[in-house]
Amino acid sequence: MMVADMSRATLGAEKADPAPVSHALSASLSIGVLALQGAVREHLGALDRLGLRGVEVRHPDHLAGVDGLIIPGGESTAISMLIESAGLREALAERLDGGMPAFGTCAGMILLATDVADGRPDQHFFAAIDIGVRRNAFGRQVDSFETDLAVEGLGAPLHGVFIRAPIVERVGPGVEVLASLDGFEGGPRPVVCRQGRVLVAAFHPELTTDTRLHRLFVTAVMEAKGDEGSATAGAR
Amino acid sequence: MKRGLAEMLRGGVIMDVVDAGQAKVAEDAGAVAVMALERVPSDIRRDGGVARMSDPALIEGIKAAVTIPVMAKARIGHFAEAQVLEALGVDYIDESEVLTPADEANHIDKWGFTVPFVCGATNLGEALRRISEGAGMIRSKGEAGTGDIKEAVRHLREILGDIRRITQADPAERYAWAKNLQAPVGLVTEIAETGRLPVPLFCAGGIATPADAALVMQLGAEAAFVGSGIFKSSDPARFARAIVEATTHYRDAQIVAKVSRGLGEAMRGEDARTVETRLADRGW
């Protein structure tokens, strides 16, 4: 409850922002935020603090030009339905299958997962990362919580805001677990996972001003773009 | 944390439902949450009498039927009803003017609860008083159960207009703003610095069509509550879905046109100016 009385503007502001991403490529980077429902503005704000401009994705055309995509927190059932009705399902599946880097937080993690328990039968998942998750498994809103997390490679602990968060129940062989929570039956629960260029978090880094996970994702997007560039150059 | 869930509801539609069947319809249509109550506002208006918190069995039945968050209403100032709702494990409590107020001077001290609260407001002063009492989300009151959008529009314009004026004010004028709004100067200062309400601002009261939803979202609401507008229409499942899509694509008139086409009869409604009981006047 420590942020209950903090304003939207100052949430987590005590942590100094890292410097903007400085790389020759960053100026030309286009990072999409799936903008159908949920904490879209917060992700755009995080990108802004890194000196990048996010692109709102609501239509298949918007997806064509992005180098990577963030799927925000929100209600995964509603986002899933809106993906379908906006005609985004095929375009998204195609880009993700083609290796587009993606970063999913909470509901976004559910949408990127391979199998989902306690979802709706008509809910669509993109199987972009080989994990199995269970929806709302930490509990209802009154059981939402905040805690500091040690995330591999990030140094100082990261403040995690969990809201009706999904639990990762299965981790495939190719998946790295970057952070876990202790104190659960059956051992630690993974809360930050990565497979290739797909990064997922069970909590909401977008609700704090700590942009280190976003930076990690942006680095993966830059690498992917660099690879693409050299592949094109090699083909010439 | 208290406002965290509210941020997750942004850009979505929260629908009033009176049973598990309606809750399923709402979830199927892409609602981000449901409000469990015994009668939708237009029926409360028609039936008269004292409107109270819903039967816990009804709330539990709705909770069991859906995977999305469930909200429920307590009477203004009725902290014991709020305690019961918290014990039931609802995700949000709406301290609502739609129910008959229990206290004509005080609202619930919401800081004493773990569960977050949403409260109605007709103007910025009311919104800031509710926030100072611990509300994690503010919604316009509108005039519930009328299907008439004009009061919600008035409330959103009042709240957002004053926010814009405060951001233009000289710092020395913030004290007079606080005095005139009857609200804490700290919150006024915060608005001056951020240009936003300290918690999410949603719209409620009178939304009956997809275009109504697009209107309030363009005015600056961050999500929409739809009460009687869905289940008093001729085709609730289609209306629900259409309002969800219009709320997401509120700037895209082509999509709003597409989802509005051949939708059927919206709730009949009544002019908010001529209703006998003005619910929006409840709250202090």
Short mmCIF file of C-alpha atoms in Angstrom, two decimals:
data_model
loop_
_atom_site.label_atom_id
_atom_site.label_comp_id
_atom_site.label_asym_id
_atom_site.label_seq_id
_atom_site.Cartn_x
_atom_site.Cartn_y
_atom_site.Cartn_z
CA MET A 1 0.00 0.00 0.00
CA MET A 2 3.00 2.30 0.04
CA VAL A 3 2.02 4.16 -3.10
CA ALA A 4 -1.66 4.46 -2.21
CA ASP A 5 -1.26 8.08 -1.26
CA MET A 6 1.24 9.00 -3.92
CA SER A 7 0.09 10.91 -6.92
CA ARG A 8 0.11 9.65 -10.45
CA ALA A 9 2.82 12.11 -11.27
CA THR A 10 5.25 11.26 -8.54
CA LEU A 11 4.85 7.49 -8.32
CA GLY A 12 8.36 6.07 -8.01
CA ALA A 13 9.90 9.43 -8.84
CA GLU A 14 12.44 9.02 -6.08
CA LYS A 15 14.37 6.72 -8.40
CA ALA A 16 16.53 8.62 -10.81
CA ASP A 17 15.84 7.87 -14.44
CA PRO A 18 18.67 6.37 -16.42
CA ALA A 19 19.96 8.48 -19.25
CA PRO A 20 18.00 8.29 -22.50
CA VAL A 21 18.93 5.45 -24.83
CA SER A 22 21.84 6.72 -26.85
CA HIS A 23 22.53 4.78 -29.97
CA ALA A 24 22.69 5.77 -33.60
CA LEU A 25 19.73 3.49 -34.23
CA SER A 26 17.47 4.81 -31.47
CA ALA A 27 16.47 7.88 -33.46
CA SER A 28 15.03 5.70 -36.20
CA LEU A 29 13.40 3.21 -33.81
CA SER A 30 9.67 2.88 -33.88
CA ILE A 31 8.20 1.13 -30.86
CA GLY A 32 4.51 0.33 -30.88
CA VAL A 33 2.20 0.17 -27.87
CA LEU A 34 -0.94 -1.88 -28.41
CA ALA A 35 -3.49 0.85 -27.64
CA LEU A 36 -6.82 -0.95 -27.39
CA GLN A 37 -7.34 -0.78 -23.63
CA GLY A 38 -5.36 -0.46 -20.41
CA ALA A 39 -2.22 1.34 -19.26
CA VAL A 40 -1.22 2.62 -22.71
CA ARG A 41 -0.26 6.14 -21.63
CA GLU A 42 2.13 4.86 -18.96
CA HIS A 43 4.10 2.80 -21.49
CA LEU A 44 4.24 5.74 -23.89
CA GLY A 45 5.53 7.80 -20.95
CA ALA A 46 8.26 5.25 -20.20
CA LEU A 47 9.41 5.32 -23.83
CA ASP A 48 9.35 9.12 -23.74
CA ARG A 49 11.61 9.12 -20.68
CA LEU A 50 14.05 6.98 -22.65
CA GLY A 51 14.03 9.59 -25.40
CA LEU A 52 11.95 7.44 -27.74
CA ARG A 53 8.59 8.09 -29.31
CA GLY A 54 6.01 5.34 -28.98
CA VAL A 55 3.46 4.60 -31.66
CA GLU A 56 -0.12 3.74 -30.71
CA VAL A 57 -1.21 0.55 -32.45
CA ARG A 58 -4.96 0.16 -33.01
CA HIS A 59 -5.12 -0.98 -36.60
CA PRO A 60 -3.17 -3.51 -38.71
CA ASP A 61 -1.65 -0.62 -40.71
CA HIS A 62 -0.11 0.81 -37.53
CA LEU A 63 1.70 -2.47 -36.94
CA ALA A 64 3.48 -2.53 -40.27
CA GLY A 65 6.06 0.14 -39.39
CA VAL A 66 6.98 -0.80 -35.82
CA ASP A 67 10.27 -2.45 -34.85
CA GLY A 68 8.89 -3.86 -31.60
CA LEU A 69 5.61 -3.94 -29.70
CA ILE A 70 4.62 -3.42 -26.07
CA ILE A 71 1.39 -5.07 -24.91
CA PRO A 72 0.22 -3.19 -21.80
CA GLY A 73 -1.60 -4.19 -18.65
CA GLY A 74 -5.37 -4.07 -18.79
CA GLU A 75 -8.07 -6.74 -18.99
CA SER A 76 -6.74 -9.57 -21.14
CA THR A 77 -10.27 -10.73 -22.09
CA ALA A 78 -11.24 -7.27 -23.35
CA ILE A 79 -7.91 -6.71 -25.15
CA SER A 80 -8.22 -10.15 -26.77
CA MET A 81 -11.72 -9.36 -28.08
CA LEU A 82 -10.61 -5.96 -29.34
CA ILE A 83 -7.60 -7.51 -31.15
CA GLU A 84 -10.07 -9.71 -32.98
CA SER A 85 -12.57 -6.97 -33.85
CA ALA A 86 -9.84 -4.56 -34.96
CA GLY A 87 -8.61 -7.21 -37.40
CA LEU A 88 -5.24 -7.28 -35.66
CA ARG A 89 -5.02 -10.98 -34.85
CA GLU A 90 -3.46 -12.24 -38.08
CA ALA A 91 -1.15 -9.27 -38.48
CA LEU A 92 0.07 -9.61 -34.90
CA ALA A 93 0.58 -13.38 -35.17
CA GLU A 94 2.50 -12.90 -38.41
CA ARG A 95 4.81 -10.25 -36.94
CA LEU A 96 5.42 -12.24 -33.75
CA ASP A 97 6.12 -15.42 -35.74
CA GLY A 98 8.51 -13.37 -37.84
CA GLY A 99 10.53 -12.51 -34.73
CA MET A 100 9.26 -9.04 -33.89
CA PRO A 101 10.52 -8.17 -30.36
CA ALA A 102 7.67 -7.88 -27.85
CA PHE A 103 7.29 -6.80 -24.22
CA GLY A 104 4.15 -7.82 -22.33
CA THR A 105 3.19 -6.63 -18.85
CA CYS A 106 0.47 -8.42 -16.83
CA ALA A 107 -2.36 -8.79 -19.39
CA GLY A 108 0.33 -8.45 -22.08
CA MET A 109 2.19 -11.39 -20.53
CA ILE A 110 -1.00 -13.47 -20.75
CA LEU A 111 -1.50 -12.59 -24.41
CA LEU A 112 2.09 -13.57 -25.29
CA ALA A 113 1.98 -16.87 -23.36
CA THR A 114 1.67 -20.33 -24.87
CA ASP A 115 -0.94 -21.77 -22.55
CA VAL A 116 -3.33 -20.00 -20.22
CA ALA A 117 -5.36 -21.46 -17.36
CA ASP A 118 -8.54 -19.81 -16.06
CA GLY A 119 -8.92 -17.79 -19.22
CA ARG A 120 -11.94 -17.71 -21.47
CA PRO A 121 -12.29 -20.41 -24.14
CA ASP A 122 -12.46 -17.79 -26.90
CA GLN A 123 -9.45 -15.84 -25.64
CA HIS A 124 -6.54 -15.77 -28.08
CA PHE A 125 -2.89 -16.25 -27.09
CA PHE A 126 0.05 -15.67 -29.38
CA ALA A 127 2.47 -18.32 -28.03
CA ALA A 128 5.40 -15.94 -28.48
CA ILE A 129 7.08 -17.20 -25.30
CA ASP A 130 7.00 -20.80 -24.07
CA ILE A 131 5.39 -20.29 -20.67
CA GLY A 132 2.13 -21.44 -19.11
CA VAL A 133 0.27 -18.87 -16.98
CA ARG A 134 -2.80 -18.81 -14.78
CA ARG A 135 -4.93 -15.65 -14.78
CA ASN A 136 -5.59 -13.60 -11.63
CA ALA A 137 -3.91 -16.29 -9.62
CA PHE A 138 -2.34 -14.07 -6.98
CA GLY A 139 -5.88 -13.12 -6.05
CA ARG A 140 -8.46 -10.38 -6.32
CA GLN A 141 -7.72 -6.68 -6.01
CA VAL A 142 -7.61 -6.78 -2.22
CA ASP A 143 -4.75 -9.27 -2.59
CA SER A 144 -2.76 -7.11 -4.98
CA PHE A 145 0.60 -6.11 -3.59
CA GLU A 146 3.91 -4.35 -4.14
CA THR A 147 7.38 -5.69 -3.51
CA ASP A 148 11.01 -5.09 -4.43
CA LEU A 149 12.44 -7.63 -6.89
CA ALA A 150 15.97 -8.63 -7.76
CA VAL A 151 16.04 -8.80 -11.56
CA GLU A 152 19.01 -10.51 -13.17
CA GLY A 153 21.27 -8.01 -14.87
CA LEU A 154 19.52 -4.90 -13.57
CA GLY A 155 21.52 -4.22 -10.39
CA ALA A 156 19.47 -2.45 -7.69
CA PRO A 157 16.08 -4.03 -6.90
CA LEU A 158 13.11 -3.12 -9.08
CA HIS A 159 9.82 -2.10 -7.46
CA GLY A 160 7.07 -4.44 -8.68
CA VAL A 161 3.39 -3.38 -8.56
CA PHE A 162 1.25 -6.54 -8.82
CA ILE A 163 -2.46 -6.09 -9.62
CA ARG A 164 -4.53 -9.24 -10.05
CA ALA A 165 -1.37 -10.63 -11.57
CA PRO A 166 -1.00 -13.85 -13.57
CA ILE A 167 1.15 -16.64 -12.16
CA VAL A 168 3.72 -18.44 -14.34
CA GLU A 169 3.12 -22.15 -13.78
CA ARG A 170 5.31 -23.64 -16.49
CA VAL A 171 8.56 -22.43 -18.02
CA GLY A 172 9.73 -24.01 -21.28
CA PRO A 173 13.37 -25.07 -21.85
CA GLY A 174 14.31 -22.03 -23.94
CA VAL A 175 13.01 -19.49 -21.42
CA GLU A 176 15.24 -17.51 -19.03
CA VAL A 177 13.73 -16.57 -15.67
CA LEU A 178 15.09 -13.10 -14.81
CA ALA A 179 13.19 -12.64 -11.53
CA SER A 180 11.08 -14.77 -9.19
CA LEU A 181 9.00 -14.33 -6.07
CA ASP A 182 9.50 -16.59 -3.07
CA GLY A 183 7.01 -17.72 -0.49
CA PHE A 184 4.68 -19.82 -2.63
CA GLU A 185 3.79 -23.46 -2.35
CA GLY A 186 5.79 -25.47 -4.86
CA GLY A 187 8.75 -23.08 -4.94
CA PRO A 188 9.52 -19.62 -6.34
CA ARG A 189 7.18 -18.08 -8.95
CA PRO A 190 8.82 -16.56 -12.03
CA VAL A 191 7.69 -12.95 -12.57
CA VAL A 192 10.07 -11.74 -15.30
CA CYS A 193 10.84 -14.11 -18.19
CA ARG A 194 12.59 -13.80 -21.52
CA GLN A 195 12.86 -15.98 -24.57
CA GLY A 196 14.87 -14.56 -27.43
CA ARG A 197 13.48 -11.06 -27.96
CA VAL A 198 10.23 -11.57 -26.11
CA LEU A 199 10.19 -10.17 -22.57
CA VAL A 200 7.29 -10.54 -20.12
CA ALA A 201 6.57 -9.29 -16.59
CA ALA A 202 3.70 -10.37 -14.33
CA PHE A 203 3.63 -6.91 -12.76
CA HIS A 204 3.41 -3.29 -13.96
CA PRO A 205 6.79 -1.58 -14.50
CA GLU A 206 4.82 1.10 -16.38
CA LEU A 207 3.23 2.27 -13.12
CA THR A 208 6.57 3.39 -11.70
CA THR A 209 9.11 5.73 -13.25
CA ASP A 210 11.82 3.05 -13.24
CA THR A 211 12.47 2.42 -16.94
CA ARG A 212 15.11 -0.30 -16.65
CA LEU A 213 12.90 -3.10 -18.01
CA HIS A 214 11.79 -0.88 -20.89
CA ARG A 215 15.45 -0.15 -21.59
CA LEU A 216 16.18 -3.89 -21.63
CA PHE A 217 13.42 -4.32 -24.19
CA VAL A 218 14.56 -1.38 -26.30
CA THR A 219 18.06 -2.87 -26.39
CA ALA A 220 16.58 -6.09 -27.80
CA VAL A 221 14.67 -4.08 -30.41
CA MET A 222 17.87 -2.28 -31.42
CA GLU A 223 19.71 -5.59 -31.71
CA ALA A 224 16.93 -7.03 -33.85
CA LYS A 225 17.00 -3.98 -36.07
CA GLY A 226 20.80 -4.15 -36.29
CA ASP A 227 20.62 -7.82 -37.33
CA GLU A 228 18.04 -6.98 -39.91
CA GLY A 229 20.22 -4.18 -41.25
CA SER A 230 23.31 -6.38 -41.53
CA ALA A 231 21.26 -9.21 -43.08
CA THR A 232 20.02 -6.78 -45.73
CA ALA A 233 23.55 -5.45 -46.26
CA GLY A 234 24.86 -9.03 -46.58
CA ALA A 235 22.26 -9.87 -49.17
CA ARG A 236 23.30 -7.00 -51.38
CA MET B 1 -1.80 0.47 -5.62
CA LYS B 2 -5.30 1.74 -4.85
CA ARG B 3 -5.46 3.55 -8.13
CA GLY B 4 -3.49 0.83 -9.91
CA LEU B 5 -6.53 -1.22 -10.88
CA ALA B 6 -8.26 1.93 -12.09
CA GLU B 7 -5.35 2.55 -14.47
CA MET B 8 -5.87 -0.98 -15.83
CA LEU B 9 -9.53 -0.23 -16.57
CA ARG B 10 -8.68 2.80 -18.68
CA GLY B 11 -10.08 2.83 -22.20
CA GLY B 12 -12.62 0.20 -21.19
CA VAL B 13 -16.30 -0.11 -20.32
CA ILE B 14 -17.69 -1.06 -16.91
CA MET B 15 -21.24 -2.42 -17.16
CA ASP B 16 -24.08 -2.56 -14.63
CA VAL B 17 -25.41 -6.13 -14.28
CA VAL B 18 -28.15 -7.57 -12.06
CA ASP B 19 -27.43 -11.29 -12.37
CA ALA B 20 -24.83 -13.85 -13.48
CA GLY B 21 -26.38 -14.13 -16.95
CA GLN B 22 -26.00 -10.41 -17.62
CA ALA B 23 -22.47 -10.54 -16.20
CA LYS B 24 -21.57 -13.19 -18.80
CA VAL B 25 -23.06 -11.06 -21.58
CA ALA B 26 -20.95 -8.13 -20.35
CA GLU B 27 -17.75 -10.16 -20.20
CA ASP B 28 -18.43 -11.70 -23.63
CA ALA B 29 -18.81 -8.21 -25.06
CA GLY B 30 -15.39 -7.14 -23.73
CA ALA B 31 -16.36 -5.27 -20.55
CA VAL B 32 -13.30 -4.57 -18.35
CA ALA B 33 -15.39 -4.91 -15.16
CA VAL B 34 -18.98 -5.29 -14.03
CA MET B 35 -20.97 -3.43 -11.39
CA ALA B 36 -23.15 -5.88 -9.46
CA LEU B 37 -26.47 -4.41 -8.35
CA GLU B 38 -30.06 -5.51 -7.78
CA ARG B 39 -31.70 -3.02 -10.10
CA VAL B 40 -30.25 -0.83 -12.80
CA PRO B 41 -30.65 2.91 -12.08
CA SER B 42 -33.67 3.38 -14.38
CA ASP B 43 -35.55 0.71 -12.39
CA ILE B 44 -34.46 2.24 -9.08
CA ARG B 45 -35.87 5.51 -10.38
CA ARG B 46 -39.14 3.87 -11.45
CA ASP B 47 -39.63 1.79 -8.29
CA GLY B 48 -38.78 4.48 -5.74
CA GLY B 49 -38.32 3.47 -2.11
CA VAL B 50 -34.95 3.17 -0.37
CA ALA B 51 -32.17 1.73 -2.55
CA ARG B 52 -29.53 -0.19 -0.58
CA MET B 53 -26.45 -2.39 -1.02
CA SER B 54 -27.16 -5.61 -2.96
CA ASP B 55 -27.71 -9.02 -1.39
CA PRO B 56 -24.29 -10.68 -0.84
CA ALA B 57 -25.59 -13.83 -2.55
CA LEU B 58 -26.20 -11.85 -5.73
CA ILE B 59 -22.71 -10.34 -5.62
CA GLU B 60 -21.13 -13.75 -5.00
CA GLY B 61 -23.10 -15.28 -7.87
CA ILE B 62 -21.81 -12.59 -10.22
CA LYS B 63 -18.25 -12.96 -8.92
CA ALA B 64 -18.40 -16.68 -9.63
CA ALA B 65 -19.71 -16.14 -13.17
CA VAL B 66 -16.92 -13.91 -14.55
CA THR B 67 -13.12 -13.55 -14.50
CA ILE B 68 -13.10 -9.74 -14.81
CA PRO B 69 -13.19 -7.43 -11.74
CA VAL B 70 -16.50 -7.05 -9.90
CA MET B 71 -17.60 -3.76 -8.31
CA ALA B 72 -20.55 -3.16 -6.01
CA LYS B 73 -22.32 -0.11 -4.60
CA ALA B 74 -22.58 1.13 -1.02
CA ARG B 75 -24.77 4.02 0.10
CA ILE B 76 -23.05 7.38 0.61
CA GLY B 77 -21.65 7.43 4.16
CA HIS B 78 -22.68 3.83 4.88
CA PHE B 79 -19.32 2.48 6.02
CA ALA B 80 -20.87 -0.71 7.39
CA GLU B 81 -22.17 -1.63 3.92
CA ALA B 82 -18.66 -0.92 2.63
CA GLN B 83 -17.20 -3.22 5.29
CA VAL B 84 -19.54 -5.99 4.14
CA LEU B 85 -18.54 -5.47 0.50
CA GLU B 86 -14.87 -5.56 1.45
CA ALA B 87 -15.47 -8.79 3.38
CA LEU B 88 -17.10 -10.25 0.25
CA GLY B 89 -13.92 -9.55 -1.68
CA VAL B 90 -15.31 -7.17 -4.31
CA ASP B 91 -12.62 -5.49 -6.41
CA TYR B 92 -14.00 -1.95 -6.11
CA ILE B 93 -16.66 -0.20 -4.03
CA ASP B 94 -18.76 2.53 -5.63
CA GLU B 95 -19.95 4.94 -2.93
CA SER B 96 -22.90 5.86 -5.03
CA GLU B 97 -25.56 8.55 -5.24
CA VAL B 98 -27.71 6.02 -7.13
CA LEU B 99 -28.46 4.40 -3.76
CA THR B 100 -30.28 6.36 -1.04
CA PRO B 101 -27.66 8.22 1.06
CA ALA B 102 -27.11 7.03 4.63
CA ASP B 103 -25.32 10.15 5.86
CA GLU B 104 -26.26 13.64 4.74
CA ALA B 105 -23.05 15.28 5.98
CA ASN B 106 -20.22 12.77 5.65
CA HIS B 107 -18.91 10.38 3.05
CA ILE B 108 -17.13 7.15 4.00
CA ASP B 109 -13.56 7.58 5.30
CA LYS B 110 -12.10 5.51 2.50
CA TRP B 111 -8.52 5.53 3.83
CA GLY B 112 -9.62 2.97 6.41
CA PHE B 113 -10.21 0.33 3.72
CA THR B 114 -7.90 -1.90 1.68
CA VAL B 115 -10.37 -2.20 -1.19
CA PRO B 116 -10.31 0.82 -3.53
CA PHE B 117 -13.29 3.15 -3.94
CA VAL B 118 -14.82 5.02 -6.84
CA CYS B 119 -16.99 8.08 -6.14
CA GLY B 120 -19.16 10.32 -8.28
CA ALA B 121 -18.58 14.05 -8.76
CA THR B 122 -20.36 16.86 -10.56
CA ASN B 123 -17.51 19.36 -10.31
CA LEU B 124 -13.82 19.58 -9.42
CA GLY B 125 -14.36 20.55 -5.78
CA GLU B 126 -16.50 17.49 -5.18
CA ALA B 127 -13.94 15.30 -6.98
CA LEU B 128 -11.08 16.63 -4.82
CA ARG B 129 -13.05 16.20 -1.59
CA ARG B 130 -13.68 12.56 -2.53
CA ILE B 131 -9.97 12.08 -3.35
CA SER B 132 -8.99 13.62 -0.02
CA GLU B 133 -11.27 11.04 1.65
CA GLY B 134 -9.36 8.28 -0.16
CA ALA B 135 -11.22 7.64 -3.43
CA GLY B 136 -8.97 5.91 -6.00
CA MET B 137 -11.11 6.79 -9.00
CA ILE B 138 -13.60 9.55 -9.82
CA ARG B 139 -16.51 9.25 -12.21
CA SER B 140 -18.84 11.93 -13.41
CA LYS B 141 -22.26 11.45 -11.85
CA GLY B 142 -24.29 12.31 -14.90
CA GLU B 143 -27.97 11.68 -14.25
CA ALA B 144 -28.11 7.90 -13.79
CA GLY B 145 -30.94 5.93 -15.33
CA THR B 146 -32.06 8.64 -17.76
CA GLY B 147 -30.13 7.65 -20.88
CA ASP B 148 -29.62 11.41 -21.27
CA ILE B 149 -25.96 12.32 -21.69
CA LYS B 150 -26.19 16.06 -21.04
CA GLU B 151 -25.49 15.93 -17.29
CA ALA B 152 -22.38 13.74 -17.75
CA VAL B 153 -21.15 16.17 -20.39
CA ARG B 154 -21.78 19.08 -18.02
CA HIS B 155 -19.84 17.35 -15.20
CA LEU B 156 -16.89 16.40 -17.40
CA ARG B 157 -16.68 19.92 -18.81
CA GLU B 158 -16.87 21.39 -15.28
CA ILE B 159 -14.11 19.13 -13.93
CA LEU B 160 -11.79 19.25 -16.94
CA GLY B 161 -12.43 22.95 -17.57
CA ASP B 162 -11.39 23.87 -14.04
CA ILE B 163 -8.32 21.63 -14.34
CA ARG B 164 -7.28 23.55 -17.47
CA ARG B 165 -7.91 26.88 -15.75
CA ILE B 166 -5.83 25.85 -12.71
CA THR B 167 -2.87 24.96 -14.91
CA GLN B 168 -3.03 28.52 -16.26
CA ALA B 169 -3.35 30.14 -12.82
CA ASP B 170 -0.63 32.10 -11.08
CA PRO B 171 0.79 30.02 -8.17
CA ALA B 172 -0.53 32.66 -5.74
CA GLU B 173 -4.05 32.02 -7.02
CA ARG B 174 -4.03 28.35 -6.02
CA TYR B 175 -5.11 29.23 -2.47
CA ALA B 176 -8.18 31.02 -3.75
CA TRP B 177 -8.88 28.07 -6.04
CA ALA B 178 -8.69 25.75 -3.01
CA LYS B 179 -10.97 28.04 -1.04
CA ASN B 180 -13.53 28.32 -3.81
CA LEU B 181 -13.46 24.61 -4.59
CA GLN B 182 -13.59 23.77 -0.86
CA ALA B 183 -10.72 21.37 -1.49
CA PRO B 184 -7.18 20.86 -0.11
CA VAL B 185 -4.59 23.22 -1.57
CA GLY B 186 -2.14 20.30 -1.93
CA LEU B 187 -4.39 18.63 -4.47
CA VAL B 188 -4.90 21.93 -6.30
CA THR B 189 -1.12 22.34 -6.49
CA GLU B 190 -0.77 18.82 -7.84
CA ILE B 191 -3.29 19.55 -10.58
CA ALA B 192 -1.46 22.78 -11.42
CA GLU B 193 1.77 20.82 -11.84
CA THR B 194 0.48 17.75 -13.69
CA GLY B 195 -2.55 19.10 -15.55
CA ARG B 196 -4.51 16.04 -14.48
CA LEU B 197 -6.73 14.80 -11.69
CA PRO B 198 -4.56 12.79 -9.23
CA VAL B 199 -6.66 9.65 -9.94
CA PRO B 200 -8.30 8.40 -13.16
CA LEU B 201 -11.45 10.25 -14.27
CA PHE B 202 -14.15 8.01 -15.73
CA CYS B 203 -17.58 8.92 -17.09
CA ALA B 204 -20.90 7.62 -15.76
CA GLY B 205 -24.54 8.55 -16.03
CA GLY B 206 -26.51 8.66 -19.25
CA ILE B 207 -24.39 6.76 -21.81
CA ALA B 208 -26.85 4.94 -24.10
CA THR B 209 -25.17 4.69 -27.52
CA PRO B 210 -21.70 4.10 -29.03
CA ALA B 211 -21.61 7.77 -30.06
CA ASP B 212 -22.31 8.79 -26.43
CA ALA B 213 -19.22 6.79 -25.42
CA ALA B 214 -17.13 8.39 -28.18
CA LEU B 215 -18.35 11.84 -27.05
CA VAL B 216 -17.32 11.48 -23.41
CA MET B 217 -13.99 9.86 -24.29
CA GLN B 218 -13.18 12.76 -26.62
CA LEU B 219 -14.14 15.20 -23.88
CA GLY B 220 -11.44 13.60 -21.71
CA ALA B 221 -13.02 10.71 -19.80
CA GLU B 222 -10.60 7.79 -19.40
CA ALA B 223 -13.21 5.00 -19.37
CA ALA B 224 -16.99 4.63 -19.37
CA PHE B 225 -19.53 3.23 -16.93
CA VAL B 226 -22.72 2.12 -18.66
CA GLY B 227 -25.72 1.39 -16.46
CA SER B 228 -29.20 1.07 -17.86
CA GLY B 229 -27.96 1.83 -21.40
CA ILE B 230 -27.07 -1.76 -22.18
CA PHE B 231 -29.67 -3.98 -20.56
CA LYS B 232 -32.55 -1.56 -21.28
CA SER B 233 -31.73 -1.55 -25.00
CA SER B 234 -33.41 -3.82 -27.55
CA ASP B 235 -30.27 -5.99 -28.03
CA PRO B 236 -27.99 -5.88 -24.96
CA ALA B 237 -25.24 -8.14 -26.35
CA ARG B 238 -24.86 -6.03 -29.50
CA PHE B 239 -25.14 -2.72 -27.66
CA ALA B 240 -22.54 -3.86 -25.15
CA ARG B 241 -20.08 -4.87 -27.85
CA ALA B 242 -20.71 -1.72 -29.89
CA ILE B 243 -20.14 0.56 -26.89
CA VAL B 244 -16.90 -1.31 -26.06
CA GLU B 245 -15.60 -0.82 -29.60
CA ALA B 246 -16.64 2.83 -29.71
CA THR B 247 -14.85 3.44 -26.39
CA THR B 248 -11.61 1.98 -27.78
CA HIS B 249 -11.81 3.64 -31.20
CA TYR B 250 -13.43 6.86 -29.98
CA ARG B 251 -11.52 9.07 -32.41
CA ASP B 252 -12.28 6.88 -35.41
CA ALA B 253 -15.71 7.97 -36.67
CA GLN B 254 -15.68 5.23 -39.33
CA ILE B 255 -15.59 2.57 -36.63
CA VAL B 256 -18.18 4.34 -34.46
CA ALA B 257 -20.42 4.51 -37.55
CA LYS B 258 -19.85 0.84 -38.32
CA VAL B 259 -20.75 -0.37 -34.83
CA SER B 260 -23.77 1.97 -34.64
CA ARG B 261 -25.32 0.72 -37.89
CA GLY B 262 -28.56 -1.25 -37.46
CA LEU B 263 -28.04 -1.55 -33.74
CA GLY B 264 -31.74 -1.42 -32.80
CA GLU B 265 -33.49 0.64 -30.16
CA ALA B 266 -31.41 2.37 -27.50
CA MET B 267 -32.97 2.61 -24.04
CA ARG B 268 -35.96 4.92 -24.21
CA GLY B 269 -34.71 7.29 -21.53
CA GLU B 270 -36.07 10.58 -20.26
CA ASP B 271 -34.90 14.17 -20.27
CA ALA B 272 -32.60 14.67 -17.28
CA ARG B 273 -34.10 18.16 -16.78
CA THR B 274 -37.58 16.85 -16.07
CA VAL B 275 -36.84 13.87 -13.78
CA GLU B 276 -38.52 14.00 -10.37
CA THR B 277 -35.49 12.92 -8.32
CA ARG B 278 -32.10 14.29 -9.30
CA LEU B 279 -29.62 11.67 -8.13
CA ALA B 280 -26.63 13.86 -8.98
CA ASP B 281 -27.61 16.30 -6.22
CA ARG B 282 -26.82 13.63 -3.63
CA GLY B 283 -23.28 13.92 -2.21
CA TRP B 284 -21.57 16.77 -0.40
#
